[in-house]
Short mmCIF file of C-alpha atoms and ligand atoms in Angstrom, two decimals:
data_model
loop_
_atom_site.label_atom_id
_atom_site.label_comp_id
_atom_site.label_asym_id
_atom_site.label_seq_id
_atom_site.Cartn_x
_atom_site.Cartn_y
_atom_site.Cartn_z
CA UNK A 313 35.98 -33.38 -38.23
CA UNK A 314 33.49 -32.88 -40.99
CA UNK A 315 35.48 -31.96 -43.99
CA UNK A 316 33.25 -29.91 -46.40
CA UNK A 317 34.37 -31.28 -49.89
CA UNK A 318 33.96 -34.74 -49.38
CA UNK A 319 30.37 -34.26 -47.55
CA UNK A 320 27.38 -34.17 -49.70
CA UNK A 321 25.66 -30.88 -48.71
CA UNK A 322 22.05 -32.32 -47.88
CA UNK A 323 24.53 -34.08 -44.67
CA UNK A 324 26.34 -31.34 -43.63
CA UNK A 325 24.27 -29.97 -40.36
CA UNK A 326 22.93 -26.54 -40.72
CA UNK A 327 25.21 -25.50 -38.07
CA UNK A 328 28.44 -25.77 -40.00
CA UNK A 329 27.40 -24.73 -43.37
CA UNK A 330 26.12 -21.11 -42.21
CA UNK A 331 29.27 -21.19 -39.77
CA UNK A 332 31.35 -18.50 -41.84
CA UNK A 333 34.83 -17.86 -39.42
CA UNK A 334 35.30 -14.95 -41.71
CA UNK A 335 32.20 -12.76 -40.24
CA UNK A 336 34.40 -11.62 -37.43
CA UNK A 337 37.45 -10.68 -39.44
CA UNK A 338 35.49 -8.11 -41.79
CA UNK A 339 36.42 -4.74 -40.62
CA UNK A 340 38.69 -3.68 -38.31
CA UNK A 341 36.39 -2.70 -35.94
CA UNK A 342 34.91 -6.37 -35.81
CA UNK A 343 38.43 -7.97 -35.15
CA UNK A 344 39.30 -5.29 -32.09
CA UNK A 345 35.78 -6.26 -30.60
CA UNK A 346 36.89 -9.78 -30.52
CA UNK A 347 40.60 -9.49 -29.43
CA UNK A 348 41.40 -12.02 -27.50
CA UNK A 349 45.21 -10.55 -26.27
CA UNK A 350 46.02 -7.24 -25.87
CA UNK A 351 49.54 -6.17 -25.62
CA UNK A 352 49.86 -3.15 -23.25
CA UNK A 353 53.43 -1.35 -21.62
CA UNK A 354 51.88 -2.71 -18.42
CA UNK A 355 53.45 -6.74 -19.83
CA UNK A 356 57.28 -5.31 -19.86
CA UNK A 357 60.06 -5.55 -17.90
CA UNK A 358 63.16 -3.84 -19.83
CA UNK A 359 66.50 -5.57 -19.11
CA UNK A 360 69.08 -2.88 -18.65
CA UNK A 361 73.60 -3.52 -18.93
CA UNK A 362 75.09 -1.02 -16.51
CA UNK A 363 78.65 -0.01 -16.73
CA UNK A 364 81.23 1.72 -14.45
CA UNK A 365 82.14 5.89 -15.54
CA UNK A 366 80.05 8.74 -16.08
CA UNK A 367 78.17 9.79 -19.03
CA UNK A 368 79.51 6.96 -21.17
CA UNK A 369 77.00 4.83 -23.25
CA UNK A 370 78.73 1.65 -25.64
CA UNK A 371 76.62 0.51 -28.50
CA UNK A 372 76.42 -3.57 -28.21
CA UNK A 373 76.90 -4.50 -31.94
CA UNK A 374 74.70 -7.84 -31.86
CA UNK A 375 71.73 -5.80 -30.25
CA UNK A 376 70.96 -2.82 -32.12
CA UNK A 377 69.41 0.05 -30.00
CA UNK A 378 70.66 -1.57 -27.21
CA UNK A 379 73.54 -0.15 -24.74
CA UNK A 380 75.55 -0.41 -22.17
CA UNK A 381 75.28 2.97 -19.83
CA UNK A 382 77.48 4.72 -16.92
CA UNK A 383 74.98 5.03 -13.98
CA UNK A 384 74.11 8.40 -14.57
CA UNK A 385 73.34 7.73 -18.00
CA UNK A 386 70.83 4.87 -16.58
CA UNK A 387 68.97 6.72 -14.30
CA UNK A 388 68.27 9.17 -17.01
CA UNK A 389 67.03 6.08 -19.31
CA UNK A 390 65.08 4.84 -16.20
CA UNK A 391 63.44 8.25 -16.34
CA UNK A 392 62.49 8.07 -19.71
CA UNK A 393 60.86 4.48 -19.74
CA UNK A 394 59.17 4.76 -16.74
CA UNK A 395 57.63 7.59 -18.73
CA UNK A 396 56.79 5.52 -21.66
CA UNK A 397 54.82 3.19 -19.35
CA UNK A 398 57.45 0.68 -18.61
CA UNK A 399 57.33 0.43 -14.87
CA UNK A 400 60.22 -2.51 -14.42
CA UNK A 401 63.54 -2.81 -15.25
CA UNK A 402 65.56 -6.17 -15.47
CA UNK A 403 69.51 -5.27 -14.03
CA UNK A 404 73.05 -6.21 -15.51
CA UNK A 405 76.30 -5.06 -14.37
CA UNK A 406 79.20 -5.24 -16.88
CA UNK A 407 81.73 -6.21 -13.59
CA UNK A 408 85.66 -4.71 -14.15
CA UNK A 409 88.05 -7.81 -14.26
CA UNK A 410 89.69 -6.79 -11.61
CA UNK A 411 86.71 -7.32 -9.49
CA UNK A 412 85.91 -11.11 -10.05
CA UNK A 413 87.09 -14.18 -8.96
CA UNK A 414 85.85 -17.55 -8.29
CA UNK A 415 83.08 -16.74 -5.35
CA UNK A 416 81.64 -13.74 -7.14
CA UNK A 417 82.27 -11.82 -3.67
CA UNK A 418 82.09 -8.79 -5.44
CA UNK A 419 78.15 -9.33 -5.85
CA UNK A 420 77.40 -8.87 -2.63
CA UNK A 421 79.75 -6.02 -1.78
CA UNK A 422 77.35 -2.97 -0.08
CA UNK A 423 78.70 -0.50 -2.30
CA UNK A 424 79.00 -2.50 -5.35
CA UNK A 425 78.29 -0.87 -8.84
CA UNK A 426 74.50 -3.31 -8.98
CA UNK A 427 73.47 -1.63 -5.06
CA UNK A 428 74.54 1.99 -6.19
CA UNK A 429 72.76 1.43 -9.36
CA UNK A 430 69.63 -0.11 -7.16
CA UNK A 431 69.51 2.88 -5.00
CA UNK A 432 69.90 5.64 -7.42
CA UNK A 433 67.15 4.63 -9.48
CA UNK A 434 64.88 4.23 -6.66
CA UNK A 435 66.28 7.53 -5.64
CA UNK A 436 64.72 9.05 -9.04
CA UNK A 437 62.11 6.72 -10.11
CA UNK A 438 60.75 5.49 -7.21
CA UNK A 439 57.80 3.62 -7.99
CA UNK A 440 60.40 1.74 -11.10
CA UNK A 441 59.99 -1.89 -10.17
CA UNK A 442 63.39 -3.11 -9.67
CA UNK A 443 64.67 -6.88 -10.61
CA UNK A 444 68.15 -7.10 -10.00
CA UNK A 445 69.98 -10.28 -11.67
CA UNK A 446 70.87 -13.42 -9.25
CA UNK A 447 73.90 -14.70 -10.31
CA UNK A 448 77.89 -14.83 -10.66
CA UNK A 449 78.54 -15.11 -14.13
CA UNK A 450 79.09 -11.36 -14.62
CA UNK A 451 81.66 -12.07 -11.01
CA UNK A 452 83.14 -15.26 -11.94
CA UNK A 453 86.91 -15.67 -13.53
CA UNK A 454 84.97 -18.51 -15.07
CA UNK A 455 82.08 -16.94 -16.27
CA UNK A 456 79.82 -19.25 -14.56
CA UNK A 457 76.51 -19.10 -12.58
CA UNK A 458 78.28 -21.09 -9.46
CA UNK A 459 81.22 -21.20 -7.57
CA UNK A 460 83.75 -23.83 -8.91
CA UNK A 461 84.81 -26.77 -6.55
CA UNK A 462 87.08 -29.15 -7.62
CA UNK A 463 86.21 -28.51 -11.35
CA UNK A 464 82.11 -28.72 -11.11
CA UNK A 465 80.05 -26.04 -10.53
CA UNK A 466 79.04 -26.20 -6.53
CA UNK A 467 75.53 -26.40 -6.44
CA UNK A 468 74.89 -25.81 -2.27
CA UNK A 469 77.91 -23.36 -1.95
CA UNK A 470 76.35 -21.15 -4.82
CA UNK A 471 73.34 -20.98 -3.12
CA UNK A 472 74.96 -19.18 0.27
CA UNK A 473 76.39 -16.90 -1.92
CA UNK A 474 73.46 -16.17 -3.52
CA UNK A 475 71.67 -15.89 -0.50
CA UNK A 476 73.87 -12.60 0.21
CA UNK A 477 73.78 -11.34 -2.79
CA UNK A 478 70.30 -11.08 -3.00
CA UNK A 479 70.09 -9.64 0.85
CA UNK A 480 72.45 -7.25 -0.62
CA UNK A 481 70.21 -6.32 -3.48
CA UNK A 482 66.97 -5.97 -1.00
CA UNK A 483 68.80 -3.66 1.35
CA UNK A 484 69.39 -1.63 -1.40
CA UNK A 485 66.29 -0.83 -2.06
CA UNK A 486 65.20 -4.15 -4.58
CA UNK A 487 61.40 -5.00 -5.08
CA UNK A 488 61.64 -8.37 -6.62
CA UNK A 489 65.36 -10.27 -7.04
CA UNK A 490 65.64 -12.37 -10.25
CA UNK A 491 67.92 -15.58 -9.86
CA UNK A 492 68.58 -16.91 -13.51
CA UNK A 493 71.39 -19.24 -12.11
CA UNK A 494 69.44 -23.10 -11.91
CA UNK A 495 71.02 -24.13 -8.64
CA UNK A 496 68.49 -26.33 -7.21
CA UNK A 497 67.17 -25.35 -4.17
CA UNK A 498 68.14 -21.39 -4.23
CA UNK A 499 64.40 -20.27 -4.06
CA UNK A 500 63.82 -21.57 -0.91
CA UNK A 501 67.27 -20.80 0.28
CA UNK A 502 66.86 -17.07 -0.81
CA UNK A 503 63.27 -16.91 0.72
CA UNK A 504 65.12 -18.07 3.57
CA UNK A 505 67.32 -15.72 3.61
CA UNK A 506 65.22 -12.54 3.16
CA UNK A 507 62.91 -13.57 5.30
CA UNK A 508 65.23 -13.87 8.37
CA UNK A 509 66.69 -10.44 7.01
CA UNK A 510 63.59 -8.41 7.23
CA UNK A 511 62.69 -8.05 3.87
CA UNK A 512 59.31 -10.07 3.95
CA UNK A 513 58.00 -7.87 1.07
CA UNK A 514 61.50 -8.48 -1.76
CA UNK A 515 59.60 -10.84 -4.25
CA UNK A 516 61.32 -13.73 -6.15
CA UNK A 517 60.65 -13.78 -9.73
CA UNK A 518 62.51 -17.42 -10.11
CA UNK A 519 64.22 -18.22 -13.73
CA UNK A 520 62.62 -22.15 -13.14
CA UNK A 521 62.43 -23.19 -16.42
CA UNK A 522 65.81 -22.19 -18.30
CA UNK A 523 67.20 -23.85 -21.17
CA UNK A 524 71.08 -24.26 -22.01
CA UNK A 525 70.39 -22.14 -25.18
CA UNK A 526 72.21 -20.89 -28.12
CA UNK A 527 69.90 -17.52 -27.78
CA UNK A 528 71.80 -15.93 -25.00
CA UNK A 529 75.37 -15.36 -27.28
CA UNK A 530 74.86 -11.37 -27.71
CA UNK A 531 74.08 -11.22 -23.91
CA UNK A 532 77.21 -12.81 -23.05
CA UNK A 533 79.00 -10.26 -25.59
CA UNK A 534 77.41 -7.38 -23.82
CA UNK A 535 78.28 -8.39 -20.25
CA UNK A 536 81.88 -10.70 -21.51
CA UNK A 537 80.06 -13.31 -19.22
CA UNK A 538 80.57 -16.47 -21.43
CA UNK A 539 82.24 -19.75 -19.55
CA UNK A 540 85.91 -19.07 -20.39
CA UNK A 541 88.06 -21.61 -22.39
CA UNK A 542 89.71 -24.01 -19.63
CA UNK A 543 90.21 -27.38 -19.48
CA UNK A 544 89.33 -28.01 -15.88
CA UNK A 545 86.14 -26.49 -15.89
CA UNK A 546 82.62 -26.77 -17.84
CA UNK A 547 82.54 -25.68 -21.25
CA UNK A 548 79.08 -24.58 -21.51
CA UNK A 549 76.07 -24.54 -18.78
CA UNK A 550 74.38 -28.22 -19.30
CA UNK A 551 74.82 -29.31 -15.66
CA UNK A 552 72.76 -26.45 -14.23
CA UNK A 553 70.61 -25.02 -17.64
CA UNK A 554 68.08 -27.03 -18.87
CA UNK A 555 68.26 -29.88 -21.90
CA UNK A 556 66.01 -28.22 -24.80
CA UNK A 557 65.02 -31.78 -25.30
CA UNK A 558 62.48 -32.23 -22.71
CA UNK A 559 59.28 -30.25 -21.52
CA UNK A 560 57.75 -32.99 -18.81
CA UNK A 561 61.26 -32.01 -16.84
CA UNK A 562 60.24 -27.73 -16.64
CA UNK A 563 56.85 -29.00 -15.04
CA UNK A 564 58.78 -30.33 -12.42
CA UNK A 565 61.19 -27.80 -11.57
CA UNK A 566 58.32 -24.91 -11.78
CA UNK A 567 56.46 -27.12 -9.27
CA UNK A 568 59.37 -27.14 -6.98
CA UNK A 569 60.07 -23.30 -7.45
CA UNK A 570 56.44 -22.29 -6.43
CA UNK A 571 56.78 -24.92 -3.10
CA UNK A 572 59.98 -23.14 -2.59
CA UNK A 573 58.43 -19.94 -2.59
CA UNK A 574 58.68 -18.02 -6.19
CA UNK A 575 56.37 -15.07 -6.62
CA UNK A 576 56.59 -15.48 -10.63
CA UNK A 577 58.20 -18.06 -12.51
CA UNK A 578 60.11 -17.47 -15.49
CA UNK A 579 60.63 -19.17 -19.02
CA UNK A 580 63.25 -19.00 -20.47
CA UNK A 581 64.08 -18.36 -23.64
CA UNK A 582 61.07 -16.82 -25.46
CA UNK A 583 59.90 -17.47 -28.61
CA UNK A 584 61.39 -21.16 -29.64
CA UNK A 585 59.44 -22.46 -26.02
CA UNK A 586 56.55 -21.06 -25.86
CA UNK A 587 54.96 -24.96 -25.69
CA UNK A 588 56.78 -24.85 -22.36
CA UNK A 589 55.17 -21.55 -21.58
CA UNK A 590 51.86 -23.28 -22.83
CA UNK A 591 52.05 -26.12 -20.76
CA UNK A 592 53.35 -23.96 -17.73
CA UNK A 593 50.01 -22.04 -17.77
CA UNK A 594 47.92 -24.88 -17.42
CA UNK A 595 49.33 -26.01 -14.40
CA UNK A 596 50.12 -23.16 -12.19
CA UNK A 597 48.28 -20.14 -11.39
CA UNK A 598 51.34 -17.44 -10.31
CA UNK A 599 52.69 -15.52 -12.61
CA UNK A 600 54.76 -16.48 -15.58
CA UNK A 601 57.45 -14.23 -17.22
CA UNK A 602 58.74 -14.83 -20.34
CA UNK A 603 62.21 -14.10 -21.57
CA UNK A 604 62.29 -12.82 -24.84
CA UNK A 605 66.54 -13.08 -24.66
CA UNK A 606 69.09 -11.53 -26.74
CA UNK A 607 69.66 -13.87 -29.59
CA UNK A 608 65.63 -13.75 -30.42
CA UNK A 609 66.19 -9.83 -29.97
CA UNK A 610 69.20 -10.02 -32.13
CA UNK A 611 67.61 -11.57 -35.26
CA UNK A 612 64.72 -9.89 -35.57
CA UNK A 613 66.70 -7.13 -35.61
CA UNK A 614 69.34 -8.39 -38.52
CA UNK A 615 66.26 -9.43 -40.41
CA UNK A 616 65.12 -5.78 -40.40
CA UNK A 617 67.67 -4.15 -41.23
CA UNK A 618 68.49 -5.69 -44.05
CA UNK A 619 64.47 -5.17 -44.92
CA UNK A 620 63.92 -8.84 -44.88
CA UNK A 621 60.96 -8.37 -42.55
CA UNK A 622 59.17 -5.14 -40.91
CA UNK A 623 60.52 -4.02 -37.60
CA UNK A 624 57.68 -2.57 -35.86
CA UNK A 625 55.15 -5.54 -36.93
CA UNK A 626 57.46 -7.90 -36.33
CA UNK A 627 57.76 -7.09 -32.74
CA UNK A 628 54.34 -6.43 -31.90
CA UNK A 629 53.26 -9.50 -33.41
CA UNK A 630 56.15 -11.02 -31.71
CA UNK A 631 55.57 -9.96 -27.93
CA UNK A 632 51.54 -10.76 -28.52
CA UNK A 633 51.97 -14.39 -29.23
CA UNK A 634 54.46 -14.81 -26.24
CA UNK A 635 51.37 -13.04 -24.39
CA UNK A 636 49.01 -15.50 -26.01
CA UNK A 637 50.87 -18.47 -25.15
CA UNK A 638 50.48 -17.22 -21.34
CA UNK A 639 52.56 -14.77 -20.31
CA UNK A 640 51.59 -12.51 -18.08
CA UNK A 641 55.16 -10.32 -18.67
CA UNK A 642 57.62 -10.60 -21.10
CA UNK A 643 61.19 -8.93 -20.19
CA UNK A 644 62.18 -7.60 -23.40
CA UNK A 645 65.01 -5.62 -24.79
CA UNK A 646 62.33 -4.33 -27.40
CA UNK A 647 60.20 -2.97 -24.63
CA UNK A 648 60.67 0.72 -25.12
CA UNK A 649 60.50 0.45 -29.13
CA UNK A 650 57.11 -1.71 -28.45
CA UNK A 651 56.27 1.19 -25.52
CA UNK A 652 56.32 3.89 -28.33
CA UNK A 653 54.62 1.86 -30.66
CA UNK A 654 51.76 0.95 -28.35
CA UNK A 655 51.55 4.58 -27.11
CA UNK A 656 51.23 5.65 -30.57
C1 LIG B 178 73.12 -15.42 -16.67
C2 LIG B 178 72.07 -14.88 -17.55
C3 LIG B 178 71.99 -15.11 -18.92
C4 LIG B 178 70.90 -14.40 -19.38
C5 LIG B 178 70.31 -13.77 -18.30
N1 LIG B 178 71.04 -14.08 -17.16
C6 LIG B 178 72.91 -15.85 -19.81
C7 LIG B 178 73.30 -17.20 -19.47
O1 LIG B 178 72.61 -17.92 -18.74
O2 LIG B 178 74.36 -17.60 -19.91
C8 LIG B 178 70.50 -14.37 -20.83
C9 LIG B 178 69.71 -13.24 -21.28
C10 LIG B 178 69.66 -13.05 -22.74
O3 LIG B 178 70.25 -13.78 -23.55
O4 LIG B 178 68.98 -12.09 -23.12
N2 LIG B 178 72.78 -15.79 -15.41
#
């Protein structure tokens, strides 16, 4: 690299010392023309917490603007986004305690509060894009993704269960079923399973690459999902999630995702990976989502309100550079704030 200081001028090649990088930044109109991202309502998928009751909406204090809604109350919010331009919505069910245990049975159950939420909103949004969640933490006693066999987390047992689950979410009336739980093997398992059901056209959008992270706490506030305090069990979610120390290892388990039979592969979380997401791009040609998660939600918001940075910048400049690194969607809690931004 020619530096220009310590080149005497009558060296430099004509080339670089007419080469001004500034031309194209001069007026507005000169930077739009050579754009190379642009950030539309078409790159969202909203992720939505679902609760049981009627007409009741709870505030979740680590995620401003962000709530937990009665069904009716969702539809109506379904309604609205869908008329923003968001055209997919990400689904959480806040699950009674009464209603878990250790097998997450409850997931599957045909008239559980995730299929009546499924169907209603296909009922009034039909052409909403529907990604249900894959996985028992919101189910479990122990708030994990698996079923717990004698004190480990049951990688092939999981996997059946999931396997109805997400049957249960397709006869419903799911387009695409979202499994963020890192059992190994569940793609194909669930492709499996769907296929032999009937539902050739229910996509996969497979969570491949998912960290153990520190960025999901105000998600497992929302949904009280976190691994519970017991002895016998896992603390945290190291033996399925993966290390943040290593990027070589989410080549290899987005390989094995698209041989299993993924539609889209996910990243997850957002902004503090977006090497992975990077690195991801240059090797596969499907689909990647990105997870923007709660905890990356969460501060931006904190910063803002205390005016230490400027919301509406902040997350358009945000959600472009996880577009830039190579996402081709980003499920975002910010999505209808960016929506109304966008649409001006
Ligand atoms: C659980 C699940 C998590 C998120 C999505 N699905 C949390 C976890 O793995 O513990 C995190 C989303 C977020 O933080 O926004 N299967």
């Amino acid at each position: 690299m020619i530096k220009f200081a310590s080149v005497k001028s009558n060296t430099i090649p004509l080339m670089i010392i007419y080469s001004r990088n500034r031309r194209l930044r001069t007026n507005a109109a000169i930077r739009a023309l050579v754009q190379e991202t642009i950030l539309t309502t078409n790159d969202f998928v909203m992720p939505i917490f679902v609760m049981e009751g009627e007409n009741k909406q709870e505030a979740i204090a680590s995620m401003p603007g962000i709530y937990r809604r009665s069904l009716d109350l969702t539809v109506k919010e379904c309604k609205e986004l869908f008329s923003l331009g968001v055209k997919a919505v990400n689904l959480y069910m806040k699950v009674s305690e009464n209603l878990k245990d250790n097998r997450g049975t409850e997931s599957w159950n045909k008239n559980g509060l995730m299929q009546n939420t499924i169907k209603a909103i296909k009922d009034a949004v039909p052409e909403m894009i529907i990604m249900p969640d894959v996985a028992l933490d919101p189910y479990s006693i122990y708030g994990h993704d698996g079923i717990i066999t004698n004190g480990k987390v049951d990688n092939d047992a999981t996997n059946d269960a999931l396997v109805k689950m997400s049957v249960s979410h397709a006869e419903a009336g799911a387009d695409i079923v979202a499994p963020s739980d890192m059992m190994d093997g569940r793609v194909a398992a669930i492709r499996t399973g769907l296929e032999e059901s009937g539902f050739t056209d229910v996509g996969i959008v497979s969570y491949a690459a998912k960290y153990a992270s520190s960025f999901y706490g105000p998600f497992r506030s929302a949904l009280d999902s976190a691994p519970v305090d017991n002895q016998e069990i896992p603390k945290d979610k190291k033996t399925y999630q993966m290390d943040f120390h290593n990027s070589r290892e989410a080549i290899d388990e987005v390989l094995k995702d698209v041989a299993e039979g993924a539609d889209i592969i996910m990243i997850k979380p957002g902004m503090p990976y977006l090497d992975i997401v990077a690195k991801v791009r240059d090797v596969i040609d499907l689909p990647i989502a990105v997870y923007n998660v709660s905890g990356e939600y969460a501060m931006l918001k904190a910063a803002a309100q205390n005016g230490w940075l400027d919301n509406d910048k902040a997350i358009i400049e945000s959600l472009t550079c996880i577009k830039r690194a190579g996402a081709d969607m980003i499920f975002t809690y910010a999505a209808k704030e960016a929506a109304i931004l966008l649409n001006g």
